[in-house]
Tab-separated table of C-alpha atoms and ligand atoms in Angstrom:
chain	number	residue	atom	x	y	z
A	139	MET	CA	-104.046	7.405	-55.094
A	140	SER	CA	-104.858	10.491	-56.479
A	141	ASP	CA	-101.932	13.496	-57.026
A	142	SER	CA	-103.615	15.484	-54.730
A	143	THR	CA	-104.126	12.785	-51.826
A	144	ALA	CA	-100.463	12.099	-52.234
A	145	ARG	CA	-99.634	16.030	-52.030
A	146	GLN	CA	-101.539	16.414	-48.856
A	147	LEU	CA	-99.947	13.456	-46.976
A	148	ASP	CA	-96.923	14.520	-48.134
A	149	GLU	CA	-97.333	17.784	-46.633
A	150	ALA	CA	-98.765	16.226	-43.326
A	151	SER	CA	-95.854	13.971	-42.643
A	152	PRO	CA	-92.513	14.798	-41.731
A	153	VAL	CA	-89.250	14.564	-44.352
A	154	LEU	CA	-87.317	13.130	-41.767
A	155	ALA	CA	-88.299	11.623	-38.394
A	156	ILE	CA	-85.901	10.592	-35.786
A	157	ASP	CA	-87.519	8.655	-33.201
A	158	GLY	CA	-85.197	7.143	-29.961
A	159	LEU	CA	-82.277	7.391	-31.992
A	160	GLY	CA	-79.300	5.821	-29.497
A	161	VAL	CA	-75.632	5.436	-30.492
A	162	GLU	CA	-73.068	3.349	-28.761
A	163	PHE	CA	-69.348	3.462	-29.904
A	164	ALA	CA	-66.529	0.668	-29.136
A	165	SER	CA	-63.927	1.935	-26.614
A	166	GLU	CA	-61.456	1.269	-24.179
A	167	HIS	CA	-64.063	1.626	-21.614
A	168	GLY	CA	-66.515	-1.100	-23.515
A	169	TRP	CA	-69.503	0.178	-25.279
A	170	LEU	CA	-69.851	3.849	-24.835
A	171	ARG	CA	-73.529	5.406	-25.349
A	172	VAL	CA	-73.193	8.593	-26.535
A	173	LEU	CA	-76.567	9.046	-27.964
A	174	ASP	CA	-79.610	8.477	-25.646
A	175	GLU	CA	-83.256	8.611	-27.026
A	176	VAL	CA	-82.822	11.182	-29.442
A	177	SER	CA	-85.885	12.175	-31.178
A	178	PHE	CA	-87.308	14.849	-33.481
A	179	ALA	CA	-88.573	15.843	-36.951
A	180	VAL	CA	-87.877	18.002	-39.755
A	181	GLY	CA	-91.102	18.664	-41.715
A	182	PRO	CA	-91.745	19.777	-45.379
A	183	ARG	CA	-89.602	23.035	-46.265
A	184	GLU	CA	-88.640	23.366	-42.509
A	185	THR	CA	-85.090	24.438	-41.745
A	186	VAL	CA	-83.955	22.558	-38.337
A	187	GLY	CA	-81.339	23.952	-36.214
A	188	LEU	CA	-79.156	21.207	-34.203
A	189	VAL	CA	-77.255	23.049	-31.834
A	190	GLY	CA	-74.830	22.189	-28.629
A	191	GLU	CA	-71.468	22.503	-27.786
A	192	SER	CA	-68.646	20.792	-29.341
A	193	GLY	CA	-69.062	16.846	-28.289
A	194	SER	CA	-72.941	16.981	-27.763
A	195	GLY	CA	-73.820	14.736	-30.519
A	196	LYS	CA	-75.153	16.466	-33.404
A	197	SER	CA	-72.510	14.909	-35.778
A	198	VAL	CA	-73.081	11.239	-34.560
A	199	THR	CA	-76.748	12.247	-35.073
A	200	SER	CA	-76.303	13.407	-38.572
A	201	LEU	CA	-73.639	10.624	-39.504
A	202	SER	CA	-76.658	7.982	-38.355
A	203	VAL	CA	-79.100	9.805	-40.820
A	204	LEU	CA	-76.832	8.849	-43.330
A	205	GLY	CA	-75.699	5.412	-42.394
A	206	LEU	CA	-72.214	6.625	-41.984
A	207	LEU	CA	-71.486	5.677	-38.518
A	208	PRO	CA	-68.400	2.808	-38.732
A	209	ARG	CA	-70.315	-0.269	-38.898
A	210	ARG	CA	-68.020	-2.516	-36.798
A	211	SER	CA	-67.366	-0.081	-33.891
A	212	SER	CA	-70.884	1.487	-33.637
A	213	ARG	CA	-74.462	0.014	-32.373
A	214	VAL	CA	-77.562	1.929	-33.076
A	215	VAL	CA	-81.221	1.677	-31.831
A	216	GLY	CA	-84.071	3.600	-32.839
A	217	ASP	CA	-86.136	4.711	-35.987
A	218	ILE	CA	-84.610	7.036	-38.679
A	219	ARG	CA	-87.325	7.739	-41.446
A	220	LEU	CA	-87.082	9.478	-44.554
A	221	ARG	CA	-90.534	10.351	-45.759
A	222	GLY	CA	-91.768	7.465	-44.079
A	223	ARG	CA	-89.325	4.796	-45.221
A	224	GLU	CA	-87.222	3.316	-42.528
A	225	LEU	CA	-83.484	3.779	-43.199
A	226	GLY	CA	-82.179	1.027	-40.803
A	227	GLY	CA	-83.080	-1.782	-42.818
A	228	LEU	CA	-81.802	-0.707	-46.246
A	229	SER	CA	-78.827	-2.444	-48.086
A	230	THR	CA	-75.576	-0.426	-48.495
A	231	ALA	CA	-76.714	-0.097	-52.237
A	232	GLU	CA	-79.965	1.234	-51.297
A	233	LEU	CA	-78.501	3.596	-48.716
A	234	GLU	CA	-76.068	4.769	-51.236
A	235	ASP	CA	-78.916	5.611	-53.474
A	236	VAL	CA	-80.432	7.495	-50.655
A	237	ARG	CA	-77.332	9.637	-50.223
A	238	GLY	CA	-76.870	12.010	-52.988
A	239	ARG	CA	-80.249	11.664	-54.206
A	240	GLU	CA	-82.898	12.180	-51.343
A	241	ILE	CA	-80.495	13.248	-48.991
A	242	ALA	CA	-77.457	15.243	-49.125
A	243	MET	CA	-74.489	16.618	-46.640
A	244	ILE	CA	-72.431	19.393	-46.378
A	245	PHE	CA	-69.187	19.752	-44.105
A	246	GLN	CA	-66.997	22.433	-42.642
A	247	GLU	CA	-64.245	21.142	-44.741
A	248	PRO	CA	-65.393	21.052	-48.710
A	249	MET	CA	-62.612	18.493	-49.310
A	250	THR	CA	-64.393	15.827	-47.352
A	251	SER	CA	-66.921	15.841	-50.274
A	252	LEU	CA	-64.814	17.212	-53.079
A	253	ASN	CA	-62.470	14.944	-54.851
A	254	PRO	CA	-59.209	16.749	-55.491
A	255	ALA	CA	-58.403	14.226	-58.757
A	256	PHE	CA	-61.148	15.302	-60.846
A	257	THR	CA	-62.625	18.707	-62.095
A	258	ILE	CA	-65.674	20.214	-60.244
A	259	GLY	CA	-67.813	19.728	-63.638
A	260	ASP	CA	-66.956	15.859	-64.034
A	261	GLN	CA	-67.899	15.443	-59.876
A	262	ILE	CA	-71.163	17.013	-60.636
A	263	VAL	CA	-71.667	15.131	-63.911
A	264	ALA	CA	-71.004	11.873	-62.237
A	265	VAL	CA	-73.608	11.940	-59.597
A	266	VAL	CA	-76.129	13.622	-61.364
A	267	ARG	CA	-75.687	10.606	-64.197
A	268	ARG	CA	-75.501	7.851	-61.860
A	269	HIS	CA	-78.734	9.537	-59.552
A	270	LEU	CA	-80.956	10.837	-62.448
A	271	GLY	CA	-79.618	8.476	-65.368
A	272	TRP	CA	-79.067	11.712	-67.414
A	273	THR	CA	-76.780	11.983	-70.680
A	274	LYS	CA	-73.286	13.352	-70.450
A	275	LYS	CA	-74.457	16.520	-72.148
A	276	GLN	CA	-77.499	17.171	-70.215
A	277	ALA	CA	-75.278	16.505	-66.734
A	278	ARG	CA	-72.435	18.987	-68.189
A	279	ALA	CA	-74.985	21.443	-68.927
A	280	HIS	CA	-77.032	20.969	-65.416
A	281	ALA	CA	-73.265	21.579	-63.813
A	282	ILE	CA	-72.941	24.637	-65.622
A	283	GLU	CA	-76.302	25.838	-64.187
A	284	MET	CA	-75.800	24.519	-60.849
A	285	LEU	CA	-72.543	26.336	-60.583
A	286	GLY	CA	-74.177	29.799	-61.649
A	287	HIS	CA	-76.824	29.084	-59.484
A	288	VAL	CA	-74.567	28.828	-56.458
A	289	GLY	CA	-72.779	32.329	-57.404
A	290	ILE	CA	-69.834	31.173	-58.939
A	291	PRO	CA	-68.810	33.589	-61.571
A	292	ASN	CA	-68.056	32.549	-65.276
A	293	PRO	CA	-69.305	28.751	-64.926
A	294	ARG	CA	-68.957	27.670	-68.297
A	295	GLN	CA	-65.011	28.089	-67.660
A	296	ARG	CA	-64.921	27.368	-63.857
A	297	VAL	CA	-66.768	23.803	-64.614
A	298	SER	CA	-63.290	22.364	-65.906
A	299	GLU	CA	-61.370	23.490	-63.023
A	300	TYR	CA	-60.069	21.269	-60.097
A	301	PRO	CA	-60.792	21.825	-56.272
A	302	HIS	CA	-57.433	23.643	-55.661
A	303	GLN	CA	-58.169	26.302	-58.190
A	304	PHE	CA	-61.064	27.565	-56.293
A	305	SER	CA	-60.801	30.170	-53.038
A	306	GLY	CA	-62.440	28.642	-49.747
A	307	GLY	CA	-65.428	30.147	-50.374
A	308	MET	CA	-65.880	29.440	-53.704
A	309	ARG	CA	-65.029	25.864	-52.812
A	310	GLN	CA	-67.531	26.034	-50.478
A	311	ARG	CA	-70.092	26.890	-52.812
A	312	ALA	CA	-68.844	24.147	-55.462
A	313	MET	CA	-69.741	21.496	-52.418
A	314	ILE	CA	-72.864	23.077	-52.153
A	315	ALA	CA	-73.529	23.127	-56.052
A	316	LEU	CA	-72.632	19.202	-56.000
A	317	ALA	CA	-74.916	18.480	-52.880
A	318	LEU	CA	-77.945	19.877	-54.429
A	319	SER	CA	-77.387	18.902	-58.224
A	320	CYS	CA	-80.024	16.142	-57.836
A	321	ARG	CA	-82.465	18.061	-55.670
A	322	PRO	CA	-82.532	16.332	-52.588
A	323	ARG	CA	-85.281	16.445	-50.081
A	324	LEU	CA	-83.346	16.816	-47.059
A	325	LEU	CA	-79.696	18.738	-46.686
A	326	ILE	CA	-77.819	17.816	-43.650
A	327	ALA	CA	-75.220	20.874	-43.222
A	328	ASP	CA	-72.798	19.993	-40.365
A	329	GLU	CA	-71.031	23.187	-39.553
A	330	PRO	CA	-70.733	24.362	-42.801
A	331	THR	CA	-69.934	27.959	-42.386
A	332	THR	CA	-67.675	27.338	-39.312
A	333	ALA	CA	-64.364	27.987	-40.888
A	334	LEU	CA	-65.197	30.921	-43.122
A	335	ASP	CA	-64.946	34.477	-42.381
A	336	VAL	CA	-67.972	36.671	-41.179
A	337	THR	CA	-68.940	37.823	-44.909
A	338	ILE	CA	-68.548	34.773	-46.674
A	339	GLN	CA	-70.307	33.003	-43.855
A	340	ALA	CA	-73.410	35.242	-44.634
A	341	GLN	CA	-73.245	34.793	-48.000
A	342	ILE	CA	-73.264	30.834	-47.567
A	343	LEU	CA	-75.891	30.898	-45.293
A	344	ASP	CA	-78.087	32.912	-47.686
A	345	LEU	CA	-77.151	30.699	-50.630
A	346	ILE	CA	-78.567	27.706	-48.484
A	347	ARG	CA	-81.800	29.864	-47.660
A	348	GLU	CA	-82.446	30.465	-51.321
A	349	MET	CA	-81.809	26.899	-52.423
A	350	ALA	CA	-83.843	25.438	-49.719
A	351	GLU	CA	-86.741	27.675	-50.943
A	352	GLU	CA	-86.383	27.216	-54.492
A	353	ASN	CA	-86.172	23.381	-54.345
A	354	ASP	CA	-89.075	23.001	-51.481
A	355	MET	CA	-86.030	21.401	-49.460
A	356	SER	CA	-85.789	20.452	-45.714
A	357	VAL	CA	-82.739	21.487	-44.134
A	358	LEU	CA	-80.751	19.900	-40.741
A	359	PHE	CA	-78.388	22.651	-40.174
A	360	VAL	CA	-75.984	21.319	-37.622
A	361	THR	CA	-73.934	24.161	-35.505
A	362	HIS	CA	-72.247	25.500	-32.084
A	363	ASP	CA	-73.243	28.757	-32.846
A	364	LEU	CA	-76.596	30.006	-31.848
A	365	GLY	CA	-76.344	33.307	-34.471
A	366	VAL	CA	-76.441	31.260	-37.264
A	367	VAL	CA	-79.527	29.380	-35.894
A	368	ALA	CA	-81.145	32.606	-35.342
A	369	ASP	CA	-80.682	33.711	-39.242
A	370	ILE	CA	-81.496	30.344	-41.015
A	371	CYS	CA	-83.836	28.460	-38.649
A	372	ASP	CA	-87.473	27.792	-38.270
A	373	ARG	CA	-87.041	25.227	-35.152
A	374	VAL	CA	-84.258	24.820	-33.187
A	375	VAL	CA	-83.311	21.436	-31.489
A	376	VAL	CA	-80.458	22.111	-28.491
A	377	MET	CA	-78.399	18.912	-27.604
A	378	TYR	CA	-76.221	18.402	-24.611
A	379	ALA	CA	-73.892	15.213	-23.539
A	380	GLY	CA	-75.844	12.838	-26.249
A	381	GLN	CA	-79.682	14.344	-25.207
A	382	VAL	CA	-81.912	16.914	-26.597
A	383	VAL	CA	-82.607	19.195	-23.871
A	384	GLU	CA	-84.555	21.612	-25.460
A	385	GLU	CA	-86.892	21.625	-28.563
A	386	GLY	CA	-89.346	24.339	-30.055
A	387	THR	CA	-89.701	27.289	-32.731
A	388	ALA	CA	-86.538	29.335	-33.100
A	389	GLU	CA	-88.752	32.341	-31.688
A	390	GLU	CA	-89.739	30.000	-28.356
A	391	VAL	CA	-86.096	29.092	-28.051
A	392	PHE	CA	-84.682	32.469	-28.382
A	393	CYS	CA	-87.350	34.390	-26.383
A	394	THR	CA	-88.476	31.840	-23.749
A	395	PRO	CA	-85.862	29.212	-23.540
A	396	ARG	CA	-87.193	26.720	-20.851
A	397	HIS	CA	-83.496	24.634	-20.102
A	398	PRO	CA	-80.686	26.475	-18.134
A	399	TYR	CA	-78.267	25.234	-20.969
A	400	THR	CA	-80.099	27.072	-23.926
A	401	GLU	CA	-80.269	30.394	-21.462
A	402	GLY	CA	-76.203	29.949	-20.783
A	403	LEU	CA	-75.899	29.356	-24.892
A	404	LEU	CA	-77.972	32.638	-25.436
A	405	ARG	CA	-75.925	34.341	-22.625
A	406	ALA	CA	-72.619	33.420	-24.340
A	407	MET	CA	-73.812	34.474	-27.744
A	408	PRO	CA	-73.036	37.985	-29.345
A	409	ASP	CA	-75.790	40.408	-29.277
A	410	VAL	CA	-77.503	40.015	-32.815
A	411	GLU	CA	-77.830	43.862	-32.744
A	412	ASP	CA	-74.320	44.468	-31.659
A	413	HIS	CA	-75.469	46.252	-28.567
A	414	VAL	CA	-72.675	46.209	-25.946
A	415	ARG	CA	-73.619	43.441	-23.702
A	416	GLU	CA	-71.154	41.488	-21.528
A	417	LEU	CA	-70.810	37.678	-23.002
A	418	VAL	CA	-70.651	35.321	-20.188
A	419	PRO	CA	-69.559	31.651	-21.333
A	420	ILE	CA	-70.832	28.501	-19.646
A	421	PRO	CA	-68.264	27.610	-17.072
A	422	GLY	CA	-66.518	24.059	-17.970
A	423	THR	CA	-66.897	21.702	-21.088
A	424	VAL	CA	-69.313	18.980	-22.036
A	425	PRO	CA	-68.317	15.727	-20.272
A	426	PRO	CA	-66.881	12.788	-22.518
A	427	PRO	CA	-69.416	10.118	-22.399
A	428	TRP	CA	-67.401	7.803	-19.895
A	429	GLU	CA	-68.264	10.578	-17.425
A	430	PHE	CA	-71.962	11.418	-17.961
A	431	PRO	CA	-73.857	12.000	-14.778
A	432	ALA	CA	-76.460	9.687	-13.791
A	433	GLY	CA	-78.834	12.517	-12.779
A	434	CYS	CA	-79.471	15.719	-15.160
A	435	ARG	CA	-76.189	15.991	-17.311
A	436	PHE	CA	-75.864	19.323	-17.155
A	437	ALA	CA	-76.226	19.780	-13.587
A	438	ASP	CA	-72.586	20.309	-12.830
A	439	ARG	CA	-72.368	23.427	-14.808
A	440	CYS	CA	-75.876	24.903	-14.038
A	441	SER	CA	-76.102	27.521	-11.650
A	442	TYR	CA	-79.895	26.462	-10.843
A	443	ALA	CA	-78.964	22.857	-9.824
A	444	GLN	CA	-80.231	21.532	-6.592
A	445	ASP	CA	-79.952	18.012	-4.843
A	446	ARG	CA	-82.564	16.528	-7.013
A	447	CYS	CA	-80.872	17.623	-9.831
A	448	ARG	CA	-78.685	14.569	-9.269
A	449	GLN	CA	-81.567	12.388	-10.341
A	450	PRO	CA	-82.228	11.187	-13.827
A	451	VAL	CA	-84.593	13.658	-15.848
A	452	ALA	CA	-86.986	12.795	-18.693
A	453	LEU	CA	-87.791	15.119	-21.346
A	454	THR	CA	-91.141	16.634	-20.612
A	455	GLU	CA	-93.305	17.638	-23.607
A	456	LEU	CA	-94.895	20.984	-23.091
A	457	GLY	CA	-96.633	21.107	-26.465
A	458	PRO	CA	-96.683	19.962	-29.862
A	459	ARG	CA	-92.904	19.844	-30.861
A	460	ARG	CA	-92.018	22.053	-27.578
A	461	ALA	CA	-90.059	19.902	-25.013
A	462	VAL	CA	-87.662	20.514	-22.061
A	463	ARG	CA	-85.594	18.240	-20.070
A	464	CYS	CA	-85.045	19.834	-16.853
A	465	HIS	CA	-86.494	19.179	-13.201
A	466	ARG	CA	-86.862	22.595	-12.301
A	467	PHE	CA	-88.321	24.195	-15.657
A	468	ASP	CA	-91.596	25.089	-13.994
A	469	GLU	CA	-90.102	27.322	-11.529
A	470	LEU	CA	-87.216	28.964	-13.425
A	471	ASP	CA	-88.219	32.434	-15.005
A	472	LEU	CA	-84.601	32.309	-17.839
A	473	GLU	CA	-83.916	35.099	-19.696
A	474	GLY	CA	-84.390	34.954	-23.421
A	475	ALA	CA	-82.252	36.979	-25.979
A	476	SER	CA	-82.762	40.561	-25.822
B	215	ADP	N1	-66.292	7.267	-34.336
B	215	ADP	C1	-66.443	7.525	-32.741
B	215	ADP	N2	-65.929	6.885	-32.041
B	215	ADP	C2	-66.029	7.102	-30.746
B	215	ADP	N3	-66.374	7.866	-30.102
B	215	ADP	C3	-66.961	8.806	-30.968
B	215	ADP	C4	-66.867	8.645	-32.511
B	215	ADP	N4	-67.431	9.883	-33.238
B	215	ADP	C5	-67.575	10.886	-32.348
B	215	ADP	N5	-67.415	10.132	-30.758
B	215	ADP	C6	-67.977	10.517	-29.739
B	215	ADP	O1	-68.975	10.892	-29.463
B	215	ADP	C7	-69.359	12.280	-29.020
B	215	ADP	C8	-70.279	13.279	-29.967
B	215	ADP	O2	-69.373	13.766	-30.550
B	215	ADP	P1	-70.019	14.498	-31.847
B	215	ADP	O3	-71.352	14.045	-32.361
B	215	ADP	O4	-68.740	14.570	-32.902
B	215	ADP	O5	-70.063	16.126	-31.089
B	215	ADP	P2	-70.431	17.441	-32.231
B	215	ADP	O6	-70.437	16.983	-33.112
B	215	ADP	O7	-71.651	17.744	-31.265
B	215	ADP	O8	-69.252	18.430	-31.802
B	215	ADP	C9	-68.159	12.945	-28.517
B	215	ADP	O9	-67.819	12.336	-26.944
B	215	ADP	C10	-67.291	12.348	-29.080
B	215	ADP	O10	-65.879	11.963	-28.635
B	216	MG	MG1	-69.847	18.236	-34.955
């Protein structure tokens, strides 16, 4: 295959394709299905927001991609492909190679990825040597460069410091430097800014956006905060109670939502332009998996629900990568963000 044909194929095929993902956990209630038929894709250089309230199944989805669900107490069905390669069949060693090298992950709590016992520099050096096979000297120079890149002042000195010597925002940056040090194809960011104050949150979002552009990296951005999605995402996948309930471009989902849950999330979100507007929270909470309703899972909290909403509801394709899971989507005139 010529280089240009390879590149064209690369352009056309998604970096990450999740197809019919289902996850069950062992529990006192028996095997509990927490994810149901989750399908979506992340294209080259695309940033996709995975959005929903706490308990929707966002983290379980991202952990499935990384092969990080507990082996004994979980069962996974469906297909997860990274640039066409099925991840489900990989051995533990192969998966460890994929993690860090091709897919990197950052979390809300930087200390889940940073080791308190090693300097930041040594941690970056270790992953770069392992995944890219570089010499110690090259890896150290790269570590300093990465720290500078993510906006850590004085990287030559800080490379020899331990995580506890960094402030919260700087530690978040160090985690990003570590995650991106092998130039992964895909970054999975699970609520990376949730614990930070607004100013630092905005800086970290800018940083993720810049790093994605510079490195031709795709991003799966997991958050409960639609405001963050508006800032950073090209596309949005809305999850509720373990299912995808709506998918579209960021513009479609924000301006012309088709699912009452999406409309509810938008109403509960502070206005982008800070106009004075009443925030309307969605009543109730996401049910736990053992209480998922047999029909539309959102019906109990939905102001538009009718009798037929007690029947199971499939995801309807409205167009390419535009879908909604609602019995009444065709008759409702929902309100988008102003
Ligand atoms: N290891 C686990 N064992 C059993 N249940 C789990 C486990 N991890 C998550 N769950 C359940 O799966 C559901 C989805 O959780 P999660 O993906 O963490 O939601 P989100 O990230 O959207 O807040 C929740 O009901 C949660 O309690
Ligand atoms: Mg989560």
